[in-house]
GROMACS .gro file of C-alpha atoms in nm:
model
  188
    1UNK     CA    1   1.647  26.683 -10.768
    2UNK     CA    2   1.899  26.831 -10.558
    3UNK     CA    3   1.891  27.169 -10.334
    4UNK     CA    4   2.166  27.364 -10.185
    5UNK     CA    5   2.064  27.492  -9.823
    6UNK     CA    6   2.218  27.804  -9.584
    7UNK     CA    7   2.132  27.978  -9.324
    8UNK     CA    8   2.277  28.352  -9.188
    9UNK     CA    9   2.270  28.488  -8.807
   10UNK     CA   10   2.419  28.875  -8.800
   11UNK     CA   11   2.504  28.798  -8.477
   12UNK     CA   12   2.462  28.486  -8.309
   13UNK     CA   13   2.197  28.529  -8.166
   14UNK     CA   14   2.089  28.814  -8.373
   15UNK     CA   15   1.885  28.879  -8.684
   16UNK     CA   16   1.858  28.530  -8.926
   17UNK     CA   17   1.769  28.483  -9.226
   18UNK     CA   18   1.741  28.122  -9.450
   19UNK     CA   19   1.756  27.991  -9.775
   20UNK     CA   20   1.736  27.688 -10.048
   21UNK     CA   21   1.804  27.674 -10.421
   22UNK     CA   22   1.778  27.465 -10.648
   23UNK     CA   23   2.042  27.466 -10.971
   24UNK     CA   24   1.818  27.209 -11.176
   25UNK     CA   25   1.479  27.414 -11.166
   26UNK     CA   26   1.543  27.747 -11.073
   27UNK     CA   27   1.364  27.680 -10.735
   28UNK     CA   28   1.469  27.954 -10.425
   29UNK     CA   29   1.307  27.978 -10.088
   30UNK     CA   30   1.419  28.171  -9.822
   31UNK     CA   31   1.268  28.386  -9.479
   32UNK     CA   32   1.354  28.615  -9.209
   33UNK     CA   33   1.455  28.449  -8.864
   34UNK     CA   34   1.355  28.745  -8.672
   35UNK     CA   35   1.605  28.951  -8.474
   36UNK     CA   36   1.686  28.700  -8.217
   37UNK     CA   37   1.802  28.332  -8.376
   38UNK     CA   38   2.110  28.147  -8.409
   39UNK     CA   39   2.267  28.065  -8.745
   40UNK     CA   40   2.214  27.693  -8.643
   41UNK     CA   41   1.840  27.741  -8.651
   42UNK     CA   42   1.854  27.872  -8.969
   43UNK     CA   43   2.019  27.656  -9.121
   44UNK     CA   44   1.791  27.387  -8.967
   45UNK     CA   45   1.493  27.602  -9.088
   46UNK     CA   46   1.652  27.607  -9.482
   47UNK     CA   47   1.690  27.200  -9.452
   48UNK     CA   48   1.332  27.175  -9.284
   49UNK     CA   49   1.162  27.382  -9.562
   50UNK     CA   50   1.385  27.149  -9.849
   51UNK     CA   51   1.253  26.851  -9.703
   52UNK     CA   52   0.889  26.929  -9.863
   53UNK     CA   53   0.956  27.003 -10.196
   54UNK     CA   54   0.853  26.748 -10.339
   55UNK     CA   55   1.131  26.531 -10.566
   56UNK     CA   56   1.415  26.655 -10.327
   57UNK     CA   57   1.662  26.399 -10.375
   58UNK     CA   58   1.990  26.509 -10.249
   59UNK     CA   59   2.036  26.831 -10.014
   60UNK     CA   60   2.339  27.029  -9.960
   61UNK     CA   61   2.471  27.195  -9.683
   62UNK     CA   62   2.774  27.378  -9.549
   63UNK     CA   63   2.651  27.292  -9.201
   64UNK     CA   64   2.839  27.017  -9.014
   65UNK     CA   65   2.613  27.034  -8.728
   66UNK     CA   66   2.291  26.970  -8.978
   67UNK     CA   67   2.431  26.705  -9.176
   68UNK     CA   68   2.549  26.494  -8.852
   69UNK     CA   69   2.253  26.562  -8.712
   70UNK     CA   70   1.959  26.458  -9.018
   71UNK     CA   71   2.261  26.172  -9.061
   72UNK     CA   72   2.325  26.032  -8.798
   73UNK     CA   73   2.248  26.191  -8.427
   74UNK     CA   74   1.839  26.321  -8.426
   75UNK     CA   75   1.741  25.949  -8.413
   76UNK     CA   76   1.936  25.838  -8.162
   77UNK     CA   77   1.827  26.161  -7.959
   78UNK     CA   78   1.507  26.085  -8.045
   79UNK     CA   79   1.557  25.723  -7.856
   80UNK     CA   80   1.698  25.924  -7.591
   81UNK     CA   81   1.408  26.132  -7.537
   82UNK     CA   82   1.594  26.415  -7.651
   83UNK     CA   83   1.928  26.353  -7.447
   84UNK     CA   84   2.262  26.420  -7.582
   85UNK     CA   85   2.497  26.176  -7.503
   86UNK     CA   86   2.627  26.360  -7.247
   87UNK     CA   87   2.213  26.359  -7.093
   88UNK     CA   88   2.212  26.735  -7.201
   89UNK     CA   89   1.891  26.876  -7.372
   90UNK     CA   90   1.907  26.879  -7.736
   91UNK     CA   91   1.948  27.231  -7.842
   92UNK     CA   92   1.652  27.320  -8.129
   93UNK     CA   93   1.497  27.009  -8.041
   94UNK     CA   94   1.128  27.137  -8.184
   95UNK     CA   95   1.340  27.216  -8.529
   96UNK     CA   96   1.478  26.801  -8.534
   97UNK     CA   97   1.120  26.663  -8.436
   98UNK     CA   98   0.980  26.864  -8.706
   99UNK     CA   99   1.269  26.726  -8.945
  100UNK     CA  100   1.234  26.394  -8.812
  101UNK     CA  101   0.876  26.381  -8.900
  102UNK     CA  102   0.944  26.461  -9.285
  103UNK     CA  103   1.138  26.157  -9.290
  104UNK     CA  104   1.533  26.284  -9.389
  105UNK     CA  105   1.667  25.944  -9.427
  106UNK     CA  106   1.469  25.960  -9.779
  107UNK     CA  107   1.722  26.185  -9.925
  108UNK     CA  108   2.094  26.181  -9.947
  109UNK     CA  109   2.265  26.488  -9.752
  110UNK     CA  110   2.603  26.604  -9.868
  111UNK     CA  111   2.816  26.855  -9.746
  112UNK     CA  112   2.993  27.157  -9.907
  113UNK     CA  113   3.298  27.409  -9.760
  114UNK     CA  114   3.130  27.719  -9.691
  115UNK     CA  115   3.279  28.043  -9.866
  116UNK     CA  116   3.483  27.807 -10.096
  117UNK     CA  117   3.393  27.939 -10.473
  118UNK     CA  118   3.113  27.679 -10.495
  119UNK     CA  119   2.887  27.920 -10.724
  120UNK     CA  120   2.556  27.768 -10.582
  121UNK     CA  121   2.657  27.775 -10.207
  122UNK     CA  122   2.792  28.127 -10.262
  123UNK     CA  123   2.403  28.197 -10.424
  124UNK     CA  124   2.210  28.028 -10.145
  125UNK     CA  125   2.418  28.206  -9.873
  126UNK     CA  126   2.395  28.533 -10.028
  127UNK     CA  127   2.011  28.455 -10.083
  128UNK     CA  128   2.029  28.385  -9.683
  129UNK     CA  129   2.251  28.654  -9.590
  130UNK     CA  130   1.951  28.897  -9.809
  131UNK     CA  131   1.685  28.746  -9.607
  132UNK     CA  132   1.868  28.811  -9.271
  133UNK     CA  133   1.964  29.189  -9.372
  134UNK     CA  134   1.633  29.333  -9.497
  135UNK     CA  135   1.360  28.990  -9.590
  136UNK     CA  136   1.151  29.237  -9.777
  137UNK     CA  137   1.383  29.341 -10.075
  138UNK     CA  138   1.578  29.044 -10.202
  139UNK     CA  139   1.868  29.112 -10.493
  140UNK     CA  140   1.973  28.843 -10.688
  141UNK     CA  141   2.206  28.859 -11.010
  142UNK     CA  142   1.954  28.780 -11.199
  143UNK     CA  143   1.657  28.998 -11.067
  144UNK     CA  144   1.522  29.237 -10.807
  145UNK     CA  145   1.245  29.121 -10.577
  146UNK     CA  146   1.092  29.400 -10.397
  147UNK     CA  147   0.858  29.361 -10.101
  148UNK     CA  148   0.694  29.033 -10.219
  149UNK     CA  149   0.335  28.913 -10.038
  150UNK     CA  150   0.396  28.633  -9.858
  151UNK     CA  151   0.300  28.336 -10.023
  152UNK     CA  152   0.191  27.973  -9.976
  153UNK     CA  153   0.303  27.824 -10.323
  154UNK     CA  154   0.562  27.789 -10.542
  155UNK     CA  155   0.516  27.877 -10.947
  156UNK     CA  156   0.650  27.737 -11.265
  157UNK     CA  157   0.783  27.926 -11.506
  158UNK     CA  158   0.619  28.139 -11.784
  159UNK     CA  159   0.736  28.360 -12.066
  160UNK     CA  160   0.537  28.605 -12.033
  161UNK     CA  161   0.636  28.673 -11.657
  162UNK     CA  162   0.699  28.974 -11.505
  163UNK     CA  163   1.001  28.820 -11.365
  164UNK     CA  164   1.146  28.699 -11.689
  165UNK     CA  165   1.143  28.367 -11.737
  166UNK     CA  166   0.957  28.295 -11.417
  167UNK     CA  167   0.632  28.406 -11.296
  168UNK     CA  168   0.493  28.531 -10.973
  169UNK     CA  169   0.423  28.219 -10.713
  170UNK     CA  170   0.118  28.051 -10.775
  171UNK     CA  171   0.091  27.668 -10.663
  172UNK     CA  172   0.273  27.409 -10.547
  173UNK     CA  173   0.250  27.158 -10.220
  174UNK     CA  174   0.479  27.291 -10.023
  175UNK     CA  175   0.421  27.616  -9.773
  176UNK     CA  176   0.675  27.803  -9.689
  177UNK     CA  177   0.842  27.864  -9.275
  178UNK     CA  178   0.673  28.189  -9.108
  179UNK     CA  179   0.801  28.476  -9.266
  180UNK     CA  180   0.900  28.294  -9.575
  181UNK     CA  181   0.924  28.371  -9.971
  182UNK     CA  182   0.891  28.124 -10.235
  183UNK     CA  183   1.009  28.221 -10.610
  184UNK     CA  184   1.049  27.945 -10.905
  185UNK     CA  185   0.949  27.635 -11.040
  186UNK     CA  186   0.977  27.291 -10.996
  187UNK     CA  187   0.960  26.979 -11.162
  188UNK     CA  188   0.745  26.703 -11.018
   0.00000   0.00000   0.00000
């Protein structure tokens, strides 16, 4: 299963949001990062949540920092007691430690250029920006989701759903990050 991830920060630091999107299943997950976060933290939070999705095999990010961190740097930082090559403390080490605990080496990471017309990257970017701006109401091309209660679960589609071809989240092994929301479906 392939998942696109993105983070957004309005001001850096500033209001932040993150999102993930699986075009194969329609899975969407997003959350607000608060009023004083950074873009890198939001990018990492999206990847952290993508790694928790059962069946994920590919994660696509537009963050070179996240791509290199997940595929090259983080294991070395861990060996060096979370210090960079220059000896400085690694920024966002709390998130990097969580990512390493989930085994990023079990998935393939790919980079896509941001804001370059890739429809799935544009879509997940829109979700992340909406999560940063107004997390209680996210508008996508296909539906308006207003004031969804926080859910600790994901959904499988049901034809008579109030969300069209998807139902309100009801079950899954994944738990969204604090302030996160889940919507969509997946296949194990």
